[in-house]
Amino acid sequence: MALTALALAGCGGKTGDEKPSNGTATGAPIIIGMDEDSTGPGASYSTIAGKTIRLAVQDINNKGGVLGRPLQLVVENDESDPTKVPAVLQKLSSQGAKVLLLQSGSAAVAQAKPTLTQLGLPAIAPTGVTATLVAPPDNELIYMLANTTKDWADVYCGAFKAAGISKLGVLTDDTTTIAGLDKALFAGMGCVEFVATEKGATNASDLSAQVARLKNAKPDAVLVTSVGGAFEVLAQNTLASQMTGTKRFSLASIGNQPASWKLAAPGALNGLIFMGSINSENPRTQALVKLLQDKNGKDYDITAYDAQAWDAVQLLKQAIEKAGGVDDSKKLNEAIQSIKGYQATFGQSNFTLSFGADKHLGADGPCGLSLVEFGSDNKPKGPWATYQPPCSK
């Protein structure tokens, strides 16, 4: 029942989808289109980001908008289904959107690229992490913020070396998003031998057989790759029960989904290490935490999805101001490329984002990443003591 509740909570798309008001801005609205997976496999993280995107838009409108004009969101849902993306983007364009936020699964965002070229609309993928999303072809109008899977591979390899891990088992879900992510991530992880890879359905109710086969392969550690949600909870519960003592790693998903922590079995997340990008020492992160807790309650746990969503809207604001509006898409795209040294609300305190004609990935160096360990209370307790990625610009 708990897993079903999590799945429904992640896929409902009803919480936090209130339409922002014009606030104190009085001019003609600037329309931003958002492709938000609110009911598909990416809903568990897209709805978190979508809620903060709306909050960021409302905050800007309350402060007078952009160039005196309110930002207005129009939203459609592709369900992280690549086949639905062209129609969704066409619909957003027909509703007047001049720039887009692609808050969906990686496979769906990748499919958006040729349609963006056709429509001539710039777009940011706030939580995208697969480098191919901003690589040629058809990459002239698409941008990402965070460190990619290439950087993740380097961090995992550094961690495995530090922990003496040479044999890795993998437990993965069956989504197209994770299939693409795994392909990109594992290509850079020649540092370990993959002794077993097991896959389970996103809506699986039992992963015992997959975990038993992983155990028989005798890996030094297990890496879970999933979009999070119910699958991740089931995976971690099963691994904690059947492979006690085996080191576990995960993607950013579990660390950025506080609802999942509450549904895991008591202590099931203890010792789990995930790829994180929230650093409590970053003063901009601290400011965003206060804003989010003022809005959502004092117990709200900030995630990388929140921070990246917030930054994506701020970057669009800067670009629109630099371009003097949104009517000239070429000028707006060039304005995005002119942004340098934006101080991010995620990553270490000196982590910045910069763009250019040949730099559509914003991250300036590896300072946006860290490895975080869960404690016995099923909550992140802090940086993993064994290894942290070096920070150099």
Short mmCIF file of C-alpha atoms in Angstrom, two decimals:
data_model
loop_
_atom_site.label_atom_id
_atom_site.label_comp_id
_atom_site.label_asym_id
_atom_site.label_seq_id
_atom_site.Cartn_x
_atom_site.Cartn_y
_atom_site.Cartn_z
CA MET A 1 0.00 0.00 0.00
CA ALA A 2 2.84 2.38 0.82
CA LEU A 3 4.46 1.81 -2.56
CA THR A 4 1.15 2.34 -4.32
CA ALA A 5 0.67 5.57 -2.41
CA LEU A 6 4.10 6.80 -3.50
CA ALA A 7 3.42 5.96 -7.12
CA LEU A 8 0.12 7.83 -7.03
CA ALA A 9 1.71 10.79 -5.26
CA GLY A 10 4.46 10.97 -7.86
CA CYS A 11 2.11 10.72 -10.83
CA GLY A 12 -0.86 12.84 -9.81
CA GLY A 13 0.50 16.14 -11.05
CA LYS A 14 -2.05 18.02 -8.91
CA THR A 15 0.05 19.29 -6.03
CA GLY A 16 1.91 22.53 -6.66
CA ASP A 17 0.55 23.06 -10.19
CA GLU A 18 -1.22 26.31 -9.37
CA LYS A 19 -0.99 28.85 -12.16
CA PRO A 20 1.21 31.82 -11.16
CA SER A 21 -0.51 35.20 -11.05
CA ASN A 22 0.78 38.42 -12.63
CA GLY A 23 1.87 39.77 -9.25
CA THR A 24 2.83 43.44 -9.51
CA ALA A 25 3.77 43.24 -13.21
CA THR A 26 1.32 45.03 -15.51
CA GLY A 27 2.59 44.69 -19.08
CA ALA A 28 1.72 42.15 -21.74
CA PRO A 29 2.67 38.67 -20.53
CA ILE A 30 5.81 36.87 -21.65
CA ILE A 31 4.75 33.29 -22.29
CA ILE A 32 7.04 30.44 -21.26
CA GLY A 33 6.09 26.92 -22.30
CA MET A 34 6.79 24.02 -19.95
CA ASP A 35 6.75 20.40 -21.03
CA GLU A 36 6.27 18.72 -17.64
CA ASP A 37 5.92 14.97 -17.20
CA SER A 38 3.31 14.93 -14.43
CA THR A 39 1.85 11.45 -14.99
CA GLY A 40 4.59 9.32 -16.56
CA PRO A 41 7.80 7.65 -15.32
CA GLY A 42 9.56 10.99 -14.84
CA ALA A 43 6.78 12.46 -12.68
CA SER A 44 8.55 11.60 -9.43
CA TYR A 45 11.16 14.28 -10.15
CA SER A 46 9.50 16.46 -12.79
CA THR A 47 6.67 17.49 -10.49
CA ILE A 48 9.16 18.58 -7.82
CA ALA A 49 10.93 20.78 -10.35
CA GLY A 50 7.64 21.94 -11.85
CA LYS A 51 6.39 23.16 -8.49
CA THR A 52 9.53 25.24 -7.94
CA ILE A 53 9.43 26.58 -11.50
CA ARG A 54 5.97 27.94 -10.71
CA LEU A 55 7.23 29.39 -7.45
CA ALA A 56 10.15 31.08 -9.23
CA VAL A 57 7.83 32.59 -11.82
CA GLN A 58 5.51 33.86 -9.08
CA ASP A 59 8.48 35.35 -7.18
CA ILE A 60 9.62 37.23 -10.29
CA ASN A 61 6.10 38.49 -11.01
CA ASN A 62 5.71 39.66 -7.41
CA LYS A 63 8.85 41.75 -7.91
CA GLY A 64 7.58 43.48 -11.06
CA GLY A 65 8.16 40.79 -13.67
CA VAL A 66 10.71 40.98 -16.47
CA LEU A 67 10.98 44.32 -18.26
CA GLY A 68 7.78 45.25 -16.45
CA ARG A 69 5.94 42.27 -17.95
CA PRO A 70 4.66 39.22 -16.07
CA LEU A 71 5.90 35.75 -16.92
CA GLN A 72 3.07 33.40 -17.84
CA LEU A 73 3.39 29.62 -17.92
CA VAL A 74 1.60 27.35 -20.36
CA VAL A 75 2.05 23.68 -19.49
CA GLU A 76 1.67 20.40 -21.38
CA ASN A 77 2.59 16.81 -20.47
CA ASP A 78 4.53 14.37 -22.68
CA GLU A 79 4.59 11.60 -20.01
CA SER A 80 8.31 11.16 -20.84
CA ASP A 81 7.13 9.50 -24.05
CA PRO A 82 9.44 10.47 -26.94
CA THR A 83 6.68 9.87 -29.49
CA LYS A 84 4.50 12.55 -27.87
CA VAL A 85 7.14 15.26 -27.71
CA PRO A 86 6.73 16.89 -31.16
CA ALA A 87 2.99 17.35 -30.70
CA VAL A 88 3.45 18.71 -27.17
CA LEU A 89 6.02 21.30 -28.27
CA GLN A 90 3.88 22.29 -31.24
CA LYS A 91 0.96 22.85 -28.87
CA LEU A 92 3.06 24.99 -26.52
CA SER A 93 4.19 27.08 -29.49
CA SER A 94 0.60 27.49 -30.68
CA GLN A 95 -0.26 28.85 -27.22
CA GLY A 96 2.26 31.63 -27.71
CA ALA A 97 5.33 30.24 -25.93
CA LYS A 98 8.52 32.01 -26.97
CA VAL A 99 10.94 29.93 -24.90
CA LEU A 100 10.60 26.46 -23.35
CA LEU A 101 11.45 24.52 -20.19
CA LEU A 102 11.78 20.80 -20.91
CA GLN A 103 11.06 19.11 -17.59
CA SER A 104 10.80 15.50 -18.68
CA GLY A 105 12.79 12.29 -19.11
CA SER A 106 16.08 12.35 -21.01
CA ALA A 107 14.79 10.24 -23.91
CA ALA A 108 11.88 12.63 -24.38
CA VAL A 109 14.09 15.72 -24.17
CA ALA A 110 16.45 14.23 -26.76
CA GLN A 111 13.52 13.80 -29.11
CA ALA A 112 12.66 17.48 -28.67
CA LYS A 113 15.81 18.73 -30.39
CA PRO A 114 14.71 18.59 -34.05
CA THR A 115 11.33 20.06 -33.15
CA LEU A 116 13.03 22.97 -31.40
CA THR A 117 15.01 23.61 -34.57
CA GLN A 118 11.81 23.49 -36.61
CA LEU A 119 9.98 25.89 -34.27
CA GLY A 120 12.99 28.14 -33.67
CA LEU A 121 12.40 28.19 -29.90
CA PRO A 122 15.25 28.19 -27.33
CA ALA A 123 14.84 25.71 -24.47
CA ILE A 124 16.43 24.76 -21.15
CA ALA A 125 16.26 21.24 -19.70
CA PRO A 126 16.51 22.13 -15.97
CA THR A 127 17.26 18.65 -14.59
CA GLY A 128 18.84 17.00 -17.65
CA VAL A 129 22.10 15.13 -17.01
CA THR A 130 22.81 13.25 -20.24
CA ALA A 131 25.48 15.03 -22.31
CA THR A 132 23.92 13.98 -25.62
CA LEU A 133 20.99 16.30 -24.91
CA VAL A 134 23.15 19.31 -25.76
CA ALA A 135 25.43 17.63 -28.31
CA PRO A 136 25.04 17.94 -32.09
CA PRO A 137 22.98 17.54 -34.17
CA ASP A 138 20.10 19.96 -33.63
CA ASN A 139 21.61 21.38 -30.45
CA GLU A 140 21.60 25.04 -31.43
CA LEU A 141 18.64 25.91 -29.21
CA ILE A 142 18.87 23.58 -26.20
CA TYR A 143 20.73 24.08 -22.91
CA MET A 144 21.43 22.19 -19.66
CA LEU A 145 22.67 23.27 -16.24
CA ALA A 146 24.14 20.43 -14.22
CA ASN A 147 27.15 18.14 -14.46
CA THR A 148 26.51 15.30 -16.89
CA THR A 149 26.85 11.55 -16.67
CA LYS A 150 30.44 11.88 -17.89
CA ASP A 151 31.30 13.72 -14.69
CA TRP A 152 29.22 11.21 -12.72
CA ALA A 153 31.28 8.37 -14.17
CA ASP A 154 34.49 10.06 -13.05
CA VAL A 155 33.10 10.55 -9.54
CA TYR A 156 31.87 6.97 -9.25
CA CYS A 157 35.23 5.68 -10.44
CA GLY A 158 37.03 7.81 -7.87
CA ALA A 159 34.71 6.44 -5.20
CA PHE A 160 35.15 2.83 -6.27
CA LYS A 161 38.92 3.18 -6.27
CA ALA A 162 38.91 4.76 -2.82
CA ALA A 163 36.65 2.01 -1.46
CA GLY A 164 38.50 -0.87 -3.13
CA ILE A 165 35.54 -1.79 -5.34
CA SER A 166 36.41 -3.62 -8.57
CA LYS A 167 33.27 -5.71 -9.25
CA LEU A 168 29.93 -3.96 -9.68
CA GLY A 169 26.38 -5.27 -9.89
CA VAL A 170 23.60 -3.13 -11.37
CA LEU A 171 19.88 -3.10 -10.64
CA THR A 172 17.98 -0.92 -13.10
CA ASP A 173 14.41 -0.04 -14.02
CA ASP A 174 12.92 -0.47 -17.50
CA THR A 175 12.30 3.16 -18.46
CA THR A 176 13.68 4.64 -21.67
CA THR A 177 15.11 7.50 -19.61
CA ILE A 178 17.28 5.17 -17.53
CA ALA A 179 18.23 3.02 -20.55
CA GLY A 180 19.74 6.10 -22.17
CA LEU A 181 21.36 7.25 -18.96
CA ASP A 182 22.90 3.83 -18.28
CA LYS A 183 24.38 3.69 -21.76
CA ALA A 184 26.05 7.07 -21.34
CA LEU A 185 27.13 6.48 -17.73
CA PHE A 186 28.54 2.98 -18.06
CA ALA A 187 30.55 3.91 -21.16
CA GLY A 188 32.76 6.00 -18.88
CA MET A 189 33.12 3.43 -16.10
CA GLY A 190 35.88 1.19 -17.35
CA CYS A 191 37.26 1.33 -13.82
CA VAL A 192 35.05 -1.58 -12.71
CA GLU A 193 33.94 -4.97 -14.00
CA PHE A 194 30.17 -5.27 -14.41
CA VAL A 195 29.57 -8.77 -13.07
CA ALA A 196 25.76 -8.70 -13.31
CA THR A 197 23.01 -6.39 -14.55
CA GLU A 198 19.39 -7.00 -13.54
CA LYS A 199 16.32 -5.12 -14.74
CA GLY A 200 12.88 -4.76 -13.18
CA ALA A 201 9.62 -3.21 -14.31
CA THR A 202 8.95 0.29 -13.01
CA ASN A 203 5.74 -0.95 -11.42
CA ALA A 204 7.32 -4.14 -10.03
CA SER A 205 6.02 -5.47 -6.72
CA ASP A 206 8.87 -7.94 -6.15
CA LEU A 207 12.57 -7.71 -7.01
CA SER A 208 13.71 -10.70 -4.96
CA ALA A 209 14.70 -12.80 -7.97
CA GLN A 210 16.79 -10.01 -9.49
CA VAL A 211 18.55 -9.33 -6.20
CA ALA A 212 19.20 -13.04 -5.66
CA ARG A 213 20.94 -13.22 -9.03
CA LEU A 214 22.98 -10.13 -8.17
CA LYS A 215 24.02 -11.73 -4.90
CA ASN A 216 25.13 -14.90 -6.69
CA ALA A 217 27.43 -12.79 -8.89
CA LYS A 218 29.29 -11.67 -5.73
CA PRO A 219 29.80 -7.98 -6.57
CA ASP A 220 31.77 -5.69 -4.26
CA ALA A 221 28.97 -3.14 -4.56
CA VAL A 222 25.57 -2.63 -6.21
CA LEU A 223 24.52 0.46 -8.15
CA VAL A 224 20.79 1.13 -8.50
CA THR A 225 19.83 3.20 -11.54
CA SER A 226 16.20 4.31 -11.65
CA VAL A 227 13.96 7.32 -11.98
CA GLY A 228 13.24 6.82 -8.29
CA GLY A 229 9.80 6.51 -6.77
CA ALA A 230 8.30 3.14 -5.91
CA PHE A 231 10.90 1.14 -7.85
CA GLU A 232 13.80 2.69 -5.94
CA VAL A 233 12.15 2.09 -2.57
CA LEU A 234 11.48 -1.55 -3.44
CA ALA A 235 15.03 -1.97 -4.75
CA GLN A 236 16.64 -0.55 -1.61
CA ASN A 237 14.34 -2.49 0.72
CA THR A 238 15.19 -5.75 -1.08
CA LEU A 239 18.93 -5.08 -1.23
CA ALA A 240 19.05 -4.14 2.45
CA SER A 241 17.29 -7.39 3.31
CA GLN A 242 19.07 -9.82 0.98
CA MET A 243 22.53 -8.29 0.57
CA THR A 244 23.33 -6.97 4.03
CA GLY A 245 26.90 -5.72 4.17
CA THR A 246 27.23 -5.07 0.42
CA LYS A 247 27.98 -1.42 -0.32
CA ARG A 248 25.17 0.32 -2.23
CA PHE A 249 25.26 3.31 -4.55
CA SER A 250 22.49 5.14 -6.38
CA LEU A 251 21.86 8.02 -8.74
CA ALA A 252 20.61 11.43 -7.64
CA SER A 253 16.99 10.22 -7.79
CA ILE A 254 16.65 8.79 -4.27
CA GLY A 255 18.49 11.70 -2.67
CA ASN A 256 16.12 14.17 -4.28
CA GLN A 257 12.84 12.46 -3.40
CA PRO A 258 12.17 12.93 0.33
CA ALA A 259 8.78 11.20 0.01
CA SER A 260 10.64 8.00 -0.82
CA TRP A 261 12.73 8.11 2.36
CA LYS A 262 9.59 7.89 4.48
CA LEU A 263 8.33 4.81 2.64
CA ALA A 264 11.55 2.81 2.85
CA ALA A 265 11.72 0.12 5.53
CA PRO A 266 13.30 1.30 8.81
CA GLY A 267 17.05 1.57 8.30
CA ALA A 268 16.85 0.29 4.71
CA LEU A 269 18.69 3.35 3.37
CA ASN A 270 21.41 3.29 6.02
CA GLY A 271 24.82 3.46 4.32
CA LEU A 272 23.39 4.08 0.84
CA ILE A 273 25.50 6.57 -1.12
CA PHE A 274 23.96 8.76 -3.82
CA MET A 275 25.15 11.37 -6.28
CA GLY A 276 24.25 14.73 -4.79
CA SER A 277 24.53 18.37 -5.75
CA ILE A 278 23.02 20.20 -2.76
CA ASN A 279 25.66 21.76 -0.53
CA SER A 280 24.45 23.35 2.70
CA GLU A 281 27.48 25.66 2.79
CA ASN A 282 26.44 27.42 -0.44
CA PRO A 283 24.87 30.74 0.67
CA ARG A 284 22.53 30.76 -2.35
CA THR A 285 21.32 27.30 -1.40
CA GLN A 286 20.68 28.56 2.12
CA ALA A 287 18.61 31.45 0.75
CA LEU A 288 16.58 29.09 -1.45
CA VAL A 289 15.98 26.74 1.49
CA LYS A 290 14.49 29.63 3.46
CA LEU A 291 12.25 30.65 0.59
CA LEU A 292 11.05 27.09 -0.02
CA GLN A 293 10.40 26.47 3.66
CA ASP A 294 8.51 29.74 3.97
CA LYS A 295 6.33 28.57 1.08
CA ASN A 296 6.09 24.82 1.71
CA GLY A 297 6.60 24.47 5.46
CA LYS A 298 9.58 24.36 7.80
CA ASP A 299 10.11 20.63 7.24
CA TYR A 300 10.52 20.95 3.48
CA ASP A 301 13.68 19.20 2.22
CA ILE A 302 15.37 20.97 -0.69
CA THR A 303 16.40 18.86 -3.66
CA ALA A 304 18.65 19.38 -6.64
CA TYR A 305 15.47 19.44 -8.74
CA ASP A 306 14.32 22.51 -6.79
CA ALA A 307 17.64 24.30 -7.19
CA GLN A 308 18.02 23.52 -10.88
CA ALA A 309 14.42 24.52 -11.56
CA TRP A 310 14.93 27.81 -9.72
CA ASP A 311 18.14 28.56 -11.61
CA ALA A 312 16.58 27.73 -14.98
CA VAL A 313 13.92 30.41 -14.47
CA GLN A 314 16.49 32.96 -13.26
CA LEU A 315 18.64 32.26 -16.32
CA LEU A 316 15.64 32.82 -18.60
CA LYS A 317 14.96 36.10 -16.81
CA GLN A 318 18.54 37.25 -17.43
CA ALA A 319 18.39 36.22 -21.08
CA ILE A 320 15.08 37.98 -21.71
CA GLU A 321 16.41 41.16 -20.13
CA LYS A 322 19.60 40.98 -22.20
CA ALA A 323 17.57 40.40 -25.40
CA GLY A 324 15.12 43.18 -24.60
CA GLY A 325 12.19 40.79 -24.94
CA VAL A 326 11.25 37.50 -26.56
CA ASP A 327 10.00 38.46 -30.00
CA ASP A 328 13.36 37.85 -31.70
CA SER A 329 14.20 34.18 -31.03
CA LYS A 330 17.67 34.49 -32.56
CA LYS A 331 18.50 37.41 -30.27
CA LEU A 332 17.08 35.54 -27.28
CA ASN A 333 19.17 32.48 -28.05
CA GLU A 334 22.30 34.63 -28.33
CA ALA A 335 21.41 36.23 -24.99
CA ILE A 336 21.40 32.80 -23.31
CA GLN A 337 24.82 32.14 -24.81
CA SER A 338 26.12 35.42 -23.41
CA ILE A 339 25.47 34.46 -19.77
CA LYS A 340 28.75 33.88 -17.92
CA GLY A 341 29.57 33.08 -14.30
CA TYR A 342 26.02 32.73 -13.03
CA GLN A 343 26.30 31.73 -9.36
CA ALA A 344 24.20 28.58 -9.01
CA THR A 345 21.97 27.69 -6.07
CA PHE A 346 23.30 24.12 -6.17
CA GLY A 347 26.81 22.72 -5.97
CA GLN A 348 29.66 24.07 -3.91
CA SER A 349 29.77 27.77 -3.09
CA ASN A 350 32.08 28.63 -5.99
CA PHE A 351 30.13 26.62 -8.58
CA THR A 352 29.00 28.69 -11.56
CA LEU A 353 27.15 28.28 -14.85
CA SER A 354 28.28 29.75 -18.15
CA PHE A 355 27.08 29.34 -21.73
CA GLY A 356 28.35 30.07 -25.21
CA ALA A 357 27.81 29.29 -28.88
CA ASP A 358 29.82 26.10 -28.34
CA LYS A 359 28.98 25.61 -24.66
CA HIS A 360 25.39 24.53 -24.12
CA LEU A 361 26.17 22.74 -20.85
CA GLY A 362 26.29 25.37 -18.12
CA ALA A 363 28.39 23.62 -15.47
CA ASP A 364 31.81 25.25 -14.99
CA GLY A 365 33.86 22.35 -13.63
CA PRO A 366 32.99 19.47 -11.28
CA CYS A 367 31.99 21.60 -8.28
CA GLY A 368 28.33 20.80 -8.77
CA LEU A 369 28.70 17.22 -7.49
CA SER A 370 29.25 15.40 -4.21
CA LEU A 371 28.61 11.93 -2.78
CA VAL A 372 26.14 11.86 0.10
CA GLU A 373 25.50 9.02 2.56
CA PHE A 374 22.22 8.09 4.24
CA GLY A 375 22.06 7.49 7.99
CA SER A 376 20.12 4.97 10.05
CA ASP A 377 17.10 7.31 10.15
CA ASN A 378 16.71 6.98 6.34
CA LYS A 379 17.77 10.59 5.84
CA PRO A 380 20.95 11.96 4.23
CA LYS A 381 23.47 12.51 7.02
CA GLY A 382 26.17 14.33 5.07
CA PRO A 383 29.07 13.88 2.63
CA TRP A 384 30.50 10.37 2.34
CA ALA A 385 33.74 10.36 4.33
CA THR A 386 35.59 7.89 2.09
CA TYR A 387 35.65 10.01 -1.07
CA GLN A 388 34.56 13.39 -2.44
CA PRO A 389 35.21 14.70 -5.97
CA PRO A 390 37.92 17.35 -6.15
CA CYS A 391 36.67 20.84 -6.88
CA SER A 392 38.73 22.78 -9.38
CA LYS A 393 37.72 25.32 -11.98
#
